[in-house]
Structure formats: C-alpha cells, structure tokens
Coordinates of C-alpha atoms in Angstrom, one line a residue:
M1 CA 125.9 97.5 68.6
S2 CA 126.3 98.8 72.4
V3 CA 124.4 100.0 75.4
L4 CA 125.4 103.0 77.1
V5 CA 124.9 103.0 80.9
T6 CA 125.2 106.2 82.7
G7 CA 126.4 105.9 86.2
A8 CA 127.0 102.6 85.8
T9 CA 129.2 102.2 89.4
G10 CA 125.3 102.7 91.3
F11 CA 123.3 100.3 93.3
I12 CA 120.9 99.7 90.6
A13 CA 123.3 100.2 87.5
Q14 CA 125.5 97.5 88.5
H15 CA 123.0 95.1 88.4
I16 CA 121.8 96.5 85.4
V17 CA 125.0 95.9 84.2
D18 CA 125.3 92.5 85.1
A19 CA 121.7 91.9 83.2
L20 CA 123.1 93.2 79.9
L21 CA 126.3 91.6 80.3
K22 CA 124.3 88.1 80.9
E23 CA 122.2 89.1 77.8
N24 CA 125.6 89.2 75.7
Y25 CA 124.9 92.9 75.1
N26 CA 128.6 95.0 74.5
V27 CA 128.2 97.6 77.6
I28 CA 129.5 101.2 77.8
G29 CA 129.6 102.3 81.4
T30 CA 130.4 105.6 82.9
A31 CA 132.1 106.5 86.3
R32 CA 132.8 109.6 88.0
S33 CA 136.7 108.9 88.1
Q34 CA 138.9 106.4 86.8
A35 CA 139.2 104.5 90.3
K36 CA 135.8 103.8 90.7
A37 CA 135.5 103.1 86.6
D38 CA 138.8 100.7 87.1
N39 CA 137.2 99.3 90.2
L40 CA 134.1 98.1 88.5
L41 CA 136.2 96.6 85.5
A42 CA 137.9 94.6 88.0
S43 CA 134.7 93.2 89.4
F44 CA 132.9 92.2 86.2
N45 CA 135.8 91.4 84.6
S46 CA 134.1 91.1 81.5
P47 CA 135.5 91.6 77.6
N48 CA 132.2 93.0 76.8
L49 CA 132.5 96.0 79.3
S50 CA 134.2 99.3 78.7
M51 CA 134.3 102.3 80.9
E52 CA 134.5 106.1 80.2
I53 CA 134.9 108.9 82.4
V54 CA 132.1 111.8 83.2
S55 CA 133.4 113.6 86.0
D56 CA 130.2 116.3 86.2
I57 CA 127.1 115.5 84.8
S58 CA 126.0 118.9 85.6
D59 CA 128.2 119.6 82.6
L60 CA 125.7 120.1 79.4
N61 CA 128.7 118.5 77.4
A62 CA 129.9 116.1 79.7
F63 CA 128.6 113.1 77.2
D64 CA 129.7 114.5 73.8
D65 CA 132.8 113.0 74.1
I66 CA 131.3 109.6 74.6
F67 CA 129.2 109.9 71.5
K68 CA 132.2 111.7 69.4
A69 CA 133.8 108.8 70.1
H70 CA 131.2 105.6 70.0
A71 CA 128.0 107.3 67.8
N72 CA 127.8 104.5 65.5
K73 CA 128.2 101.5 68.2
I74 CA 125.2 102.8 70.9
K75 CA 122.2 101.8 69.9
Y76 CA 120.4 102.2 73.6
V77 CA 120.8 104.3 76.3
L78 CA 120.4 103.8 79.9
H79 CA 120.4 107.1 81.9
T80 CA 120.7 106.2 85.8
A81 CA 123.0 108.7 86.6
S82 CA 121.5 110.9 89.1
P83 CA 122.3 112.3 92.7
F84 CA 120.5 110.1 95.5
H85 CA 121.3 111.6 99.0
F86 CA 120.0 113.9 101.7
N87 CA 123.2 115.8 102.5
T88 CA 122.9 119.2 101.4
T89 CA 121.1 122.5 102.0
D90 CA 122.1 124.1 98.6
Y91 CA 119.3 122.0 96.6
S92 CA 119.8 123.7 93.6
K93 CA 123.6 123.1 93.0
D94 CA 123.7 120.0 94.6
L95 CA 120.3 118.8 93.4
F96 CA 118.3 120.5 90.5
I97 CA 121.0 121.3 88.2
P98 CA 122.9 118.0 88.6
A99 CA 119.3 116.0 87.7
K100 CA 118.4 118.1 85.2
N101 CA 121.4 119.3 83.1
G102 CA 122.5 115.7 83.8
T103 CA 119.5 114.3 81.6
L104 CA 119.0 117.2 79.3
G105 CA 123.0 117.0 78.3
I106 CA 122.8 113.5 77.6
L107 CA 120.1 113.6 75.2
Q108 CA 121.3 116.9 74.0
S109 CA 124.7 114.6 73.1
I110 CA 122.4 112.4 71.1
K111 CA 120.9 115.0 69.2
K112 CA 124.1 116.1 68.3
Y113 CA 126.1 113.3 67.7
A114 CA 123.9 110.0 67.1
P115 CA 120.4 111.2 66.3
Q116 CA 119.8 108.7 63.9
T117 CA 121.9 105.6 65.5
V118 CA 120.2 105.5 69.1
E119 CA 116.9 103.6 69.2
R120 CA 115.5 103.7 72.6
V121 CA 116.2 105.8 75.7
V122 CA 115.4 104.6 79.2
V123 CA 115.5 107.4 82.0
T124 CA 115.7 106.2 85.4
S125 CA 113.7 108.5 87.6
S126 CA 111.6 107.7 90.8
Q127 CA 108.2 107.8 92.2
A128 CA 109.1 111.0 93.8
A129 CA 108.5 112.2 90.3
T130 CA 104.7 111.4 90.7
L131 CA 103.9 111.9 94.4
D132 CA 102.5 115.6 95.6
F133 CA 104.3 115.8 99.0
T134 CA 102.4 118.9 100.1
A135 CA 99.2 117.3 99.9
P136 CA 97.5 116.0 103.5
P137 CA 97.9 112.3 103.8
S138 CA 95.0 110.2 102.8
S139 CA 94.7 106.8 101.9
K140 CA 92.1 108.0 99.4
T141 CA 94.5 109.7 97.5
V142 CA 95.9 107.3 94.6
Y143 CA 99.0 107.8 92.4
T144 CA 99.4 106.1 89.3
E145 CA 101.5 106.5 86.3
K146 CA 100.0 109.7 85.0
S147 CA 100.5 111.4 88.5
W148 CA 103.0 114.3 88.6
N149 CA 104.9 115.8 91.5
P150 CA 103.4 119.5 91.5
A151 CA 106.7 121.0 93.1
N152 CA 109.5 122.8 91.2
E153 CA 112.8 124.6 92.1
E154 CA 110.3 127.8 93.5
T155 CA 108.3 125.5 95.8
K156 CA 108.9 127.3 99.2
Q157 CA 109.4 125.6 102.7
M158 CA 111.4 122.8 101.3
N159 CA 113.6 120.1 103.2
A160 CA 116.7 118.2 101.6
I161 CA 114.0 115.0 101.2
M162 CA 111.4 117.1 99.5
A163 CA 114.2 118.8 97.2
Y164 CA 115.4 115.3 95.9
C165 CA 112.2 114.2 95.1
T166 CA 111.4 117.9 93.2
S167 CA 114.8 117.4 91.4
K168 CA 113.6 113.5 90.1
K169 CA 110.4 115.3 88.8
I170 CA 112.4 118.4 87.6
A171 CA 114.9 115.8 85.8
E172 CA 112.2 113.8 84.6
K173 CA 109.8 116.5 82.9
A174 CA 113.1 118.0 81.2
A175 CA 113.3 114.6 79.4
W176 CA 109.7 114.4 78.5
D177 CA 109.8 117.9 77.4
F178 CA 112.9 117.4 75.4
Y179 CA 111.6 114.4 73.7
N180 CA 108.3 116.1 72.7
E181 CA 110.0 118.8 71.0
N182 CA 112.5 116.9 69.0
K183 CA 110.8 113.9 68.2
S184 CA 110.9 114.4 64.5
Q185 CA 114.5 114.9 64.6
L186 CA 115.5 111.8 66.5
K187 CA 114.6 108.3 66.1
F188 CA 114.8 107.1 69.7
K189 CA 112.0 106.9 71.8
L190 CA 111.5 107.5 75.4
S191 CA 110.7 105.3 78.5
I192 CA 110.9 106.2 82.2
V193 CA 111.5 103.6 85.2
N194 CA 109.9 105.4 88.5
P195 CA 111.0 103.0 91.6
V196 CA 110.3 103.8 94.9
F197 CA 113.0 102.5 97.8
V198 CA 114.9 100.1 96.3
F199 CA 116.1 97.1 98.2
G200 CA 118.2 93.9 97.6
P201 CA 121.7 92.8 98.1
Q202 CA 124.6 94.7 96.6
L203 CA 125.5 93.0 93.4
F204 CA 129.2 92.5 94.9
D205 CA 129.8 91.0 98.3
S206 CA 132.5 93.8 98.9
S207 CA 130.4 96.5 98.0
V208 CA 129.0 95.7 101.6
S209 CA 130.4 98.5 103.9
A210 CA 129.3 99.6 107.4
T211 CA 126.9 102.0 105.8
L212 CA 125.2 101.2 102.6
N213 CA 123.3 103.1 99.9
T214 CA 120.4 105.2 100.9
S215 CA 117.8 102.7 100.5
C216 CA 119.5 99.6 101.4
E217 CA 120.5 101.5 104.8
V218 CA 116.8 101.4 106.1
I219 CA 117.2 97.8 106.6
N220 CA 120.9 98.3 107.9
Q221 CA 119.7 100.6 110.3
V222 CA 117.5 97.5 111.7
L223 CA 120.5 95.7 112.3
K224 CA 121.9 98.0 114.3
T225 CA 119.0 98.4 116.8
T226 CA 119.3 96.9 120.3
P227 CA 117.2 94.5 122.3
K228 CA 115.7 97.7 123.9
D229 CA 114.7 100.2 121.2
Q230 CA 111.3 99.4 119.5
L231 CA 110.8 98.9 116.0
K232 CA 108.7 102.5 114.4
K233 CA 105.6 101.8 112.3
D234 CA 106.1 105.5 110.9
V235 CA 109.5 104.5 109.8
M236 CA 108.1 103.5 106.7
G237 CA 108.2 103.9 102.8
E238 CA 107.0 101.6 99.9
F239 CA 109.7 99.2 98.0
I240 CA 110.8 97.0 95.1
D241 CA 113.7 94.6 94.7
V242 CA 116.7 95.9 92.6
R243 CA 117.1 92.7 90.8
D244 CA 113.4 93.8 89.4
V245 CA 114.0 97.4 88.8
A246 CA 117.4 96.0 87.0
R247 CA 115.3 93.7 84.7
A248 CA 112.4 96.7 84.2
H249 CA 115.2 98.9 82.4
L250 CA 115.9 95.8 80.0
D251 CA 112.3 95.7 79.5
A252 CA 111.8 99.2 78.9
F253 CA 114.4 99.2 75.8
T254 CA 113.6 95.6 74.2
K255 CA 109.8 95.9 74.5
E256 CA 107.5 97.7 71.8
E257 CA 104.9 98.2 75.0
T258 CA 107.2 100.1 77.1
I259 CA 107.6 103.1 74.4
E260 CA 106.1 106.7 76.0
K261 CA 105.6 104.6 79.2
R262 CA 106.4 105.3 82.8
L263 CA 107.1 102.1 84.4
L264 CA 105.8 102.5 88.1
M265 CA 108.3 99.8 90.4
N266 CA 106.5 99.7 93.5
N267 CA 105.6 95.9 95.1
G268 CA 103.9 97.7 98.4
L269 CA 104.6 98.9 101.8
F270 CA 107.4 98.4 104.2
S271 CA 107.8 99.7 107.8
E272 CA 110.6 99.3 110.4
I273 CA 108.5 96.4 111.8
T274 CA 107.6 94.6 109.1
I275 CA 111.9 94.6 108.1
G276 CA 112.7 93.9 111.9
N277 CA 109.7 91.2 112.2
I278 CA 111.1 89.5 108.8
I279 CA 114.7 89.3 110.6
N280 CA 113.6 88.3 113.8
N281 CA 112.1 85.2 112.6
D282 CA 114.3 84.3 109.3
F283 CA 117.4 85.1 111.1
P284 CA 117.9 83.5 114.4
Q285 CA 121.1 84.9 114.8
Y286 CA 120.0 88.1 114.9
K287 CA 116.9 87.4 117.4
G288 CA 117.6 88.8 121.2
K289 CA 120.1 91.3 119.4
I290 CA 117.9 93.6 117.9
A291 CA 114.8 95.1 118.7
P292 CA 111.8 92.6 118.9
V293 CA 109.0 91.4 117.4
A294 CA 106.0 94.2 117.4
D295 CA 102.6 94.3 115.8
D296 CA 102.1 95.3 112.0
T297 CA 98.7 94.0 111.8
D298 CA 97.1 97.4 110.3
L299 CA 100.1 98.5 108.5
Q300 CA 97.6 100.1 105.1
N301 CA 95.6 101.4 107.3
D302 CA 97.7 102.6 110.0
I303 CA 100.7 104.4 108.1
A304 CA 99.8 104.9 104.3
P305 CA 99.5 108.4 103.5
Y306 CA 98.2 107.7 99.8
K307 CA 97.9 104.6 97.6
C308 CA 99.6 103.5 94.7
D309 CA 97.9 101.8 91.7
N310 CA 100.6 100.6 89.5
S311 CA 98.9 98.1 87.3
V312 CA 99.6 99.5 83.9
T313 CA 103.3 98.7 84.7
K314 CA 102.5 95.3 86.3
Q315 CA 100.6 94.4 82.8
I316 CA 103.2 95.9 80.8
L317 CA 105.6 94.0 82.2
G318 CA 103.9 90.7 82.9
W319 CA 106.1 89.0 85.5
E320 CA 105.7 88.9 89.7
F321 CA 108.0 91.2 91.7
T322 CA 110.4 90.2 94.6
S323 CA 108.6 90.1 97.8
L324 CA 109.5 92.2 100.5
Q325 CA 110.5 89.2 102.5
K326 CA 112.8 87.5 100.4
S327 CA 114.6 90.8 99.4
V328 CA 114.7 91.9 102.9
D329 CA 116.5 88.1 103.8
D330 CA 118.9 88.5 100.8
T331 CA 119.9 91.7 101.7
V332 CA 120.7 90.6 105.1
A333 CA 122.0 87.5 104.3
Q334 CA 124.7 89.2 102.3
I335 CA 125.6 91.6 105.1
L336 CA 125.5 88.9 107.8
K337 CA 128.4 86.6 105.4
M338 CA 130.7 89.6 105.0
S339 CA 130.3 90.4 108.8
K340 CA 132.1 87.6 109.8

C-alpha cells in the first residue's frame, strides 16, 4: 500500500517523503510540473517513489486521475500542497480559492474513487488557522489546539499576511466540514498538523539558493545584515523544526491518539535578535560580519503578542521538539557549506 503526498516538492513535504522512504513506505508524490517531478525523482533516486503531475490544485477535479489510477494502492493521504507566499493583492484568486479547492478537491476525489481504501488523511494546516489577528496583542491571550482564526473571505482591511493566514483557516475548516458531513460514507479518519514558522535545513543541499523558502528566509536575512545593522526584537514569531513537522505527519496517520486531532507544532518564540545571537555565538566566521549580539533577556514579556499552549499536542506525540539553537545552527551550517 502507498502513501500519497501532495505538493511533494515543497520544503516540508520533501522531509516527509524522506521520512516515509526511510520507513519503507511506497510513496506517490505530486508536483506542479514534470520538471519539478523529475528533479525530485533524481534527488531521491528511490524505487519506492513515483510522481504524478497536478498543475493546478484550484481545480476541484485535479486529483481525480491519480485516484482513478491508484485508488486500490493508496492507503494514506498527506495533503501538504497549498500556496505559501505573500506576493499578491488578489487574495481570492491566489490564496483563498487554491487553498480551499485543493483541500476539498482531494477529499472529494477520495470520496468518489477510494471511499473504503483510504484509511487516514492528514492535512497540513498552520497555526495561522488558530490565531485571531484582529485582537489587540495581549500576553493574557492563550491559543490552544481548540482555537480558531475568526477571519473569512469577507473580513475587511486585510493585508497579504492576514490573507495567507485566512486561507489556512478556510482550507482547514473546509476539511473538517467535509469530513464531518461525509463520515458515514468514508473509511478514513482525519488529522491536522498546524505548524508555525518552520526552520531547519533543506533536505537536499542543492535546494539552497540566494533566497530560501519563506520561513527559512528569516534566518537567511540575518546572514545578510552588516556590522552596522541592529538586530530587531520586533521581527519575531514562533518556530518549529522541519524534521519535527515531518515526524508529526507520520505520527498523524499511524497513531490512534491523533485521530480527529489538531497537532499544534510550536516550540516557542524567536526574534531576529535570538537568531542573530545564536549565529554570532556558534559561527565565528560570521562574527564581525553580521549585525552584532544584542540583549534578548526578556523576550517573552517584551514581544509576545499572545501565548500558545500546545501541551495536548506534546502529550499526544510524546517526544521532544528540536531546539531553536539546533534548528538555526543546522540551517546556517548548510548555507555556509553551499556558499563555499
């Protein structure tokens, strides 16, 4: 039996595919183009990986052909494909519709062609689906696995970042609604993985470029500072390591405890200061060439606009998340290696 991984060429998805292959699963991945598919096949060079082309996930029938061809093989579906960028002003066309239709499309394809053969479905969402970006910042506000972003397509005064966050909520809500409305006709159980900023190395060194994927570019930007620059405390967020996110996806379809659960993948705060300080302290070759060490002693109280309690997720998974220091160090070490 096989695992279908949509968006298999993505940063997180490549780590998921790698973890699956190491566990001897047969993997069917999807990519937007033949060139991307061929590149991934060459990189993995595994007989247990095959690729299918899905050029436009906003087409509700985009996944039909895959299930027509492989319905009797696919036991697990990991849906990671979704737009992740802020370079748009047409939020509906570029974010809301692809995110929602991509999720609904694959669930509808399962219902049409594999209602009794697919056993588990995991959707990659985001902590953005849990946060209320219209609420004033308050350290008394606590978000958990039960929290929901109240924004929708009609929310006014939205910027690109809010629109991306709203797209994740819309897509995840569509998944839960479809699942709850069609439970009686489907065998599969649903789980959701909700990561924050995802740091860590690219799976393949060859993926390192001048500009990295959206999350890791936060680290890369610190490397592009000069000694005259000052690290900023208000350039901040929460992080999780990509290898932990990949591992959580495997747990999400193999553990009974994850059924109908949201896994909030969050290992705490970062700021440009904390990242810069790690790099300055751990990489002497960068010290004196990037922005200098700065004070980050009261990070939680100074910059946290809310608090996250993902204790339920940690209890379900039962393993320690990767530290910010290791995640940053491994990311920077790879960039350094490829810059030589």
